[in-house]
Amino acid sequence: MEIHYLGHSAFEFITNGKKILIDPFLVQVPNYKPQNISNIFVTHGHGDHLGSAIDISAKTGTPITAVFELANYCAKRGAKTIDMGLGAWKEYDWGKAILVPAFHSSSTPDGQYAGNPCGIVFEIEGKTIYHAGDTCLNAEMKTIGEIYEPDLAMLPIGGKYTMDIEHAVTASEWLNSAVVVPMHYNTFDAIKVDINDFTRQIREIGKVPAVIDIDGRMEA
Ligand code: NI
Ligand code: MN
């Protein structure tokens, strides 16, 4: 499968001709056009994750998978939705996904309660990929490592609202994932980091730092 980084916490997975879009806040990729997307996932209600999800879904009919309250919010605004709770696999025609806890908050851009913030574990082409959403370091990650054994972890590293680099390094040890993709950094001044610190510290613990340029791609 291919992973296409769309800036901030937004990614597109491409597998066997199908495309899956996660947290489509697309301000950093003005030339990107979401086309033929099979499924959209949104980790929580904050504007920098909900992004263009409702617009895309309302225009194209692509369903948004999100936690119950957030799915309802999107459905009321014309989106097609798949609502889920935390903790049960859902099968799709490209693989499966499960919502896992994130420790953060979740309200919509207009201030409504949006349910629990989530991370997502995907199983695609025999690979397990964990997108942490926005979260602090938390012991749940040890459980995610034990139960799901992610091959690749996408972790926020910008600090202030989420984990910083140091905590992301600890998280990747707890998750026991060989490859770590950083996200949620350098989008705004408040979450500025030196990405070389991340790369160095992840290498020091024997893991592979996979820094993807904005609009860049990697094979997973
Ligand atoms: Ni957030
Ligand atoms: Mn965020």
mmCIF file of C-alpha atoms and ligand atoms in Angstrom:
data_model
loop_
_atom_site.group_PDB
_atom_site.id
_atom_site.type_symbol
_atom_site.label_atom_id
_atom_site.label_comp_id
_atom_site.label_asym_id
_atom_site.label_seq_id
_atom_site.Cartn_x
_atom_site.Cartn_y
_atom_site.Cartn_z
ATOM 1 C CA MET A 1 0.000 0.000 0.000
ATOM 2 C CA GLU A 2 0.987 3.615 -0.447
ATOM 3 C CA ILE A 3 0.775 6.358 2.186
ATOM 4 C CA HIS A 4 0.283 9.889 0.892
ATOM 5 C CA TYR A 5 0.877 12.629 3.486
ATOM 6 C CA LEU A 6 -1.452 15.617 3.111
ATOM 7 C CA GLY A 7 0.018 17.740 5.908
ATOM 8 C CA HIS A 8 -0.862 18.058 9.616
ATOM 9 C CA SER A 9 -2.606 14.758 10.544
ATOM 10 C CA ALA A 10 -4.125 14.127 7.109
ATOM 11 C CA PHE A 11 -3.213 11.026 5.127
ATOM 12 C CA GLU A 12 -4.462 9.163 2.114
ATOM 13 C CA PHE A 13 -3.907 5.392 1.986
ATOM 14 C CA ILE A 14 -3.951 3.835 -1.466
ATOM 15 C CA THR A 15 -4.497 0.085 -1.597
ATOM 16 C CA ASN A 16 -5.443 -1.999 -4.627
ATOM 17 C CA GLY A 17 -6.830 1.063 -6.375
ATOM 18 C CA LYS A 18 -8.925 2.145 -3.361
ATOM 19 C CA LYS A 19 -8.278 5.360 -1.458
ATOM 20 C CA ILE A 20 -8.928 6.009 2.212
ATOM 21 C CA LEU A 21 -8.735 9.535 3.588
ATOM 22 C CA ILE A 22 -7.972 10.302 7.245
ATOM 23 C CA ASP A 23 -8.473 13.644 9.047
ATOM 24 C CA PRO A 24 -8.765 15.655 5.805
ATOM 25 C CA PHE A 25 -7.586 19.103 6.925
ATOM 26 C CA LEU A 26 -6.166 20.010 3.538
ATOM 27 C CA VAL A 27 -4.884 23.588 3.850
ATOM 28 C CA GLN A 28 -1.279 22.508 3.229
ATOM 29 C CA VAL A 29 -2.068 20.776 -0.068
ATOM 30 C CA PRO A 30 -4.047 23.346 -2.102
ATOM 31 C CA ASN A 31 -3.565 21.348 -5.308
ATOM 32 C CA TYR A 32 -4.857 18.078 -3.861
ATOM 33 C CA LYS A 33 -8.258 17.016 -5.182
ATOM 34 C CA PRO A 34 -9.977 14.246 -3.237
ATOM 35 C CA GLN A 35 -11.201 11.930 -5.998
ATOM 36 C CA ASN A 36 -12.665 8.427 -5.876
ATOM 37 C CA ILE A 37 -12.265 8.142 -2.118
ATOM 38 C CA SER A 38 -13.781 4.932 -0.734
ATOM 39 C CA ASN A 39 -13.916 5.947 2.918
ATOM 40 C CA ILE A 40 -13.128 8.937 5.099
ATOM 41 C CA PHE A 41 -12.127 8.622 8.772
ATOM 42 C CA VAL A 42 -12.168 11.447 11.312
ATOM 43 C CA THR A 43 -10.484 10.968 14.699
ATOM 44 C CA HIS A 44 -12.277 13.805 16.519
ATOM 45 C CA GLY A 45 -14.310 16.962 15.990
ATOM 46 C CA HIS A 46 -11.621 19.657 16.038
ATOM 47 C CA GLY A 47 -11.456 21.717 12.853
ATOM 48 C CA ASP A 48 -7.889 20.695 12.071
ATOM 49 C CA HIS A 49 -9.068 17.059 11.765
ATOM 50 C CA LEU A 50 -12.691 17.295 10.598
ATOM 51 C CA GLY A 51 -11.347 19.618 7.893
ATOM 52 C CA SER A 52 -13.208 19.169 4.592
ATOM 53 C CA ALA A 53 -14.728 15.802 5.525
ATOM 54 C CA ILE A 54 -18.365 16.938 5.524
ATOM 55 C CA ASP A 55 -17.953 18.842 2.240
ATOM 56 C CA ILE A 56 -16.335 15.906 0.477
ATOM 57 C CA SER A 57 -18.905 13.448 1.772
ATOM 58 C CA ALA A 58 -21.876 15.678 0.942
ATOM 59 C CA LYS A 59 -20.588 16.195 -2.615
ATOM 60 C CA THR A 60 -19.476 12.647 -3.387
ATOM 61 C CA GLY A 61 -21.423 10.365 -1.039
ATOM 62 C CA THR A 62 -18.200 8.946 0.446
ATOM 63 C CA PRO A 63 -19.065 7.796 3.972
ATOM 64 C CA ILE A 64 -17.317 9.257 7.010
ATOM 65 C CA THR A 65 -16.492 6.763 9.754
ATOM 66 C CA ALA A 66 -16.397 8.441 13.161
ATOM 67 C CA VAL A 67 -17.494 7.926 16.737
ATOM 68 C CA PHE A 68 -21.287 8.069 17.261
ATOM 69 C CA GLU A 69 -21.698 11.741 18.293
ATOM 70 C CA LEU A 70 -19.366 13.076 15.601
ATOM 71 C CA ALA A 71 -20.965 10.880 12.930
ATOM 72 C CA ASN A 72 -24.383 12.243 13.897
ATOM 73 C CA TYR A 73 -23.083 15.804 13.654
ATOM 74 C CA CYS A 74 -21.758 15.109 10.147
ATOM 75 C CA ALA A 75 -24.961 13.328 9.064
ATOM 76 C CA LYS A 76 -27.065 16.345 10.099
ATOM 77 C CA ARG A 77 -24.929 18.443 7.749
ATOM 78 C CA GLY A 78 -25.453 16.267 4.698
ATOM 79 C CA ALA A 79 -22.649 13.733 5.049
ATOM 80 C CA LYS A 80 -23.045 10.005 4.630
ATOM 81 C CA THR A 81 -21.744 8.331 7.775
ATOM 82 C CA ILE A 82 -20.720 5.090 9.444
ATOM 83 C CA ASP A 83 -20.980 5.538 13.211
ATOM 84 C CA MET A 84 -18.919 3.421 15.556
ATOM 85 C CA GLY A 85 -18.006 3.136 19.190
ATOM 86 C CA LEU A 86 -14.553 2.398 20.499
ATOM 87 C CA GLY A 87 -13.457 -1.207 20.474
ATOM 88 C CA ALA A 88 -14.968 -3.274 17.647
ATOM 89 C CA TRP A 89 -13.469 -4.056 14.242
ATOM 90 C CA LYS A 90 -15.411 -2.918 11.196
ATOM 91 C CA GLU A 91 -14.793 -4.682 7.896
ATOM 92 C CA TYR A 92 -14.458 -2.710 4.677
ATOM 93 C CA ASP A 93 -13.801 -3.956 1.145
ATOM 94 C CA TRP A 94 -10.131 -2.924 1.504
ATOM 95 C CA GLY A 95 -9.403 -4.152 5.054
ATOM 96 C CA LYS A 96 -10.636 -3.351 8.531
ATOM 97 C CA ALA A 97 -10.471 -0.603 11.128
ATOM 98 C CA ILE A 98 -11.093 -0.182 14.823
ATOM 99 C CA LEU A 99 -11.404 2.969 16.930
ATOM 100 C CA VAL A 100 -9.167 3.076 20.002
ATOM 101 C CA PRO A 101 -8.970 5.607 22.849
ATOM 102 C CA ALA A 102 -7.110 8.893 22.525
ATOM 103 C CA PHE A 103 -6.607 11.209 25.490
ATOM 104 C CA HIS A 104 -7.617 14.654 24.280
ATOM 105 C CA SER A 105 -10.913 16.563 23.929
ATOM 106 C CA SER A 106 -13.425 16.655 21.112
ATOM 107 C CA SER A 107 -15.836 19.381 20.122
ATOM 108 C CA THR A 108 -16.968 20.553 16.710
ATOM 109 C CA PRO A 109 -15.861 23.893 15.203
ATOM 110 C CA ASP A 110 -19.177 25.411 16.380
ATOM 111 C CA GLY A 111 -18.652 24.177 19.926
ATOM 112 C CA GLN A 112 -20.789 21.030 20.147
ATOM 113 C CA TYR A 113 -19.771 17.924 22.065
ATOM 114 C CA ALA A 114 -18.346 15.404 19.593
ATOM 115 C CA GLY A 115 -17.970 12.256 21.703
ATOM 116 C CA ASN A 116 -14.689 10.581 22.610
ATOM 117 C CA PRO A 117 -11.583 11.528 20.664
ATOM 118 C CA CYS A 118 -10.122 8.454 18.979
ATOM 119 C CA GLY A 119 -7.122 6.867 17.400
ATOM 120 C CA ILE A 120 -7.622 4.341 14.614
ATOM 121 C CA VAL A 121 -5.957 0.995 13.973
ATOM 122 C CA PHE A 122 -6.129 -0.145 10.348
ATOM 123 C CA GLU A 123 -5.398 -3.558 8.934
ATOM 124 C CA ILE A 124 -4.661 -3.276 5.231
ATOM 125 C CA GLU A 125 -2.818 -5.784 3.032
ATOM 126 C CA GLY A 126 -1.669 -7.655 6.137
ATOM 127 C CA LYS A 127 -0.087 -4.500 7.615
ATOM 128 C CA THR A 128 -1.239 -2.915 10.852
ATOM 129 C CA ILE A 129 -1.154 0.863 10.943
ATOM 130 C CA TYR A 130 -2.000 2.982 13.965
ATOM 131 C CA HIS A 131 -3.062 6.640 13.505
ATOM 132 C CA ALA A 132 -3.037 8.135 17.010
ATOM 133 C CA GLY A 133 -5.225 11.180 16.292
ATOM 134 C CA ASP A 134 -4.535 13.916 18.844
ATOM 135 C CA THR A 135 -3.443 12.432 22.147
ATOM 136 C CA CYS A 136 -1.069 12.694 25.041
ATOM 137 C CA LEU A 137 1.194 9.825 25.960
ATOM 138 C CA ASN A 138 -0.945 7.304 27.817
ATOM 139 C CA ALA A 139 -0.706 3.746 29.102
ATOM 140 C CA GLU A 140 -3.398 2.620 26.652
ATOM 141 C CA MET A 141 -0.614 2.594 24.056
ATOM 142 C CA LYS A 142 0.948 -0.378 25.828
ATOM 143 C CA THR A 143 -2.346 -2.200 25.300
ATOM 144 C CA ILE A 144 -2.514 -1.126 21.659
ATOM 145 C CA GLY A 145 1.026 -2.479 21.236
ATOM 146 C CA GLU A 146 0.140 -5.751 22.902
ATOM 147 C CA ILE A 147 -3.219 -6.359 21.222
ATOM 148 C CA TYR A 148 -2.745 -4.940 17.714
ATOM 149 C CA GLU A 149 1.068 -4.987 17.265
ATOM 150 C CA PRO A 150 1.196 -2.041 14.830
ATOM 151 C CA ASP A 151 3.910 -2.268 12.160
ATOM 152 C CA LEU A 152 3.749 1.465 11.664
ATOM 153 C CA ALA A 153 2.631 4.219 14.061
ATOM 154 C CA MET A 154 1.575 7.723 13.041
ATOM 155 C CA LEU A 155 2.161 9.900 16.091
ATOM 156 C CA PRO A 156 1.628 13.587 16.850
ATOM 157 C CA ILE A 157 4.892 15.237 17.884
ATOM 158 C CA GLY A 158 4.137 18.972 17.964
ATOM 159 C CA GLY A 159 3.493 19.314 21.705
ATOM 160 C CA LYS A 160 1.192 21.896 23.331
ATOM 161 C CA TYR A 161 -2.054 20.105 22.358
ATOM 162 C CA THR A 162 -0.597 16.600 21.993
ATOM 163 C CA MET A 163 2.498 14.548 22.713
ATOM 164 C CA ASP A 164 5.845 16.124 21.991
ATOM 165 C CA ILE A 165 8.864 14.369 20.470
ATOM 166 C CA GLU A 166 10.101 12.911 23.739
ATOM 167 C CA HIS A 167 6.731 11.374 24.546
ATOM 168 C CA ALA A 168 6.298 10.153 20.975
ATOM 169 C CA VAL A 169 9.595 8.287 21.364
ATOM 170 C CA THR A 170 8.286 6.607 24.532
ATOM 171 C CA ALA A 171 4.976 5.907 22.767
ATOM 172 C CA SER A 172 6.716 4.152 19.898
ATOM 173 C CA GLU A 173 8.538 1.916 22.382
ATOM 174 C CA TRP A 174 5.267 1.059 24.125
ATOM 175 C CA LEU A 175 3.556 0.449 20.778
ATOM 176 C CA ASN A 176 6.475 -1.700 19.688
ATOM 177 C CA SER A 177 6.167 -0.444 16.106
ATOM 178 C CA ALA A 178 9.217 -0.586 13.844
ATOM 179 C CA VAL A 179 8.334 2.480 11.772
ATOM 180 C CA VAL A 180 7.197 5.848 13.135
ATOM 181 C CA VAL A 181 5.607 8.554 10.984
ATOM 182 C CA PRO A 182 5.468 12.004 12.623
ATOM 183 C CA MET A 183 2.409 14.222 12.249
ATOM 184 C CA HIS A 184 0.740 17.278 13.812
ATOM 185 C CA TYR A 185 3.878 19.473 13.788
ATOM 186 C CA ASN A 186 5.063 22.712 12.127
ATOM 187 C CA THR A 187 1.568 23.511 10.825
ATOM 188 C CA PHE A 188 1.330 26.453 13.255
ATOM 189 C CA ASP A 189 3.905 28.302 15.388
ATOM 190 C CA ALA A 190 2.498 26.685 18.541
ATOM 191 C CA ILE A 191 3.515 23.209 17.354
ATOM 192 C CA LYS A 192 6.933 23.989 15.846
ATOM 193 C CA VAL A 193 9.616 21.345 16.308
ATOM 194 C CA ASP A 194 13.049 20.565 14.897
ATOM 195 C CA ILE A 195 12.300 17.412 12.923
ATOM 196 C CA ASN A 196 15.962 16.353 13.193
ATOM 197 C CA ASP A 197 15.420 15.855 16.950
ATOM 198 C CA PHE A 198 12.656 13.384 16.125
ATOM 199 C CA THR A 199 14.702 11.539 13.524
ATOM 200 C CA ARG A 200 17.724 11.257 15.816
ATOM 201 C CA GLN A 201 15.773 10.113 18.891
ATOM 202 C CA ILE A 202 13.753 7.507 16.983
ATOM 203 C CA ARG A 203 16.955 6.115 15.445
ATOM 204 C CA GLU A 204 18.546 5.978 18.896
ATOM 205 C CA ILE A 205 15.924 3.461 20.022
ATOM 206 C CA GLY A 206 16.469 1.337 16.908
ATOM 207 C CA LYS A 207 13.338 2.330 15.012
ATOM 208 C CA VAL A 208 12.840 3.836 11.584
ATOM 209 C CA PRO A 209 11.745 7.493 11.490
ATOM 210 C CA ALA A 210 9.630 7.896 8.344
ATOM 211 C CA VAL A 211 9.333 11.640 7.801
ATOM 212 C CA ILE A 212 7.094 12.174 4.772
ATOM 213 C CA ASP A 213 7.211 15.543 3.006
ATOM 214 C CA ILE A 214 3.907 17.336 2.613
ATOM 215 C CA ASP A 215 2.241 15.820 -0.482
ATOM 216 C CA GLY A 216 4.954 13.141 -0.409
ATOM 217 C CA ARG A 217 4.417 9.397 -0.523
ATOM 218 C CA MET A 218 5.876 6.261 0.997
ATOM 219 C CA GLU A 219 5.391 2.534 0.464
ATOM 220 C CA ALA A 220 4.274 0.618 3.569
HETATM 221 NI NI NI B 1 -7.565 18.170 18.484
HETATM 222 MN MN MN B 2 -5.296 18.743 16.306
#
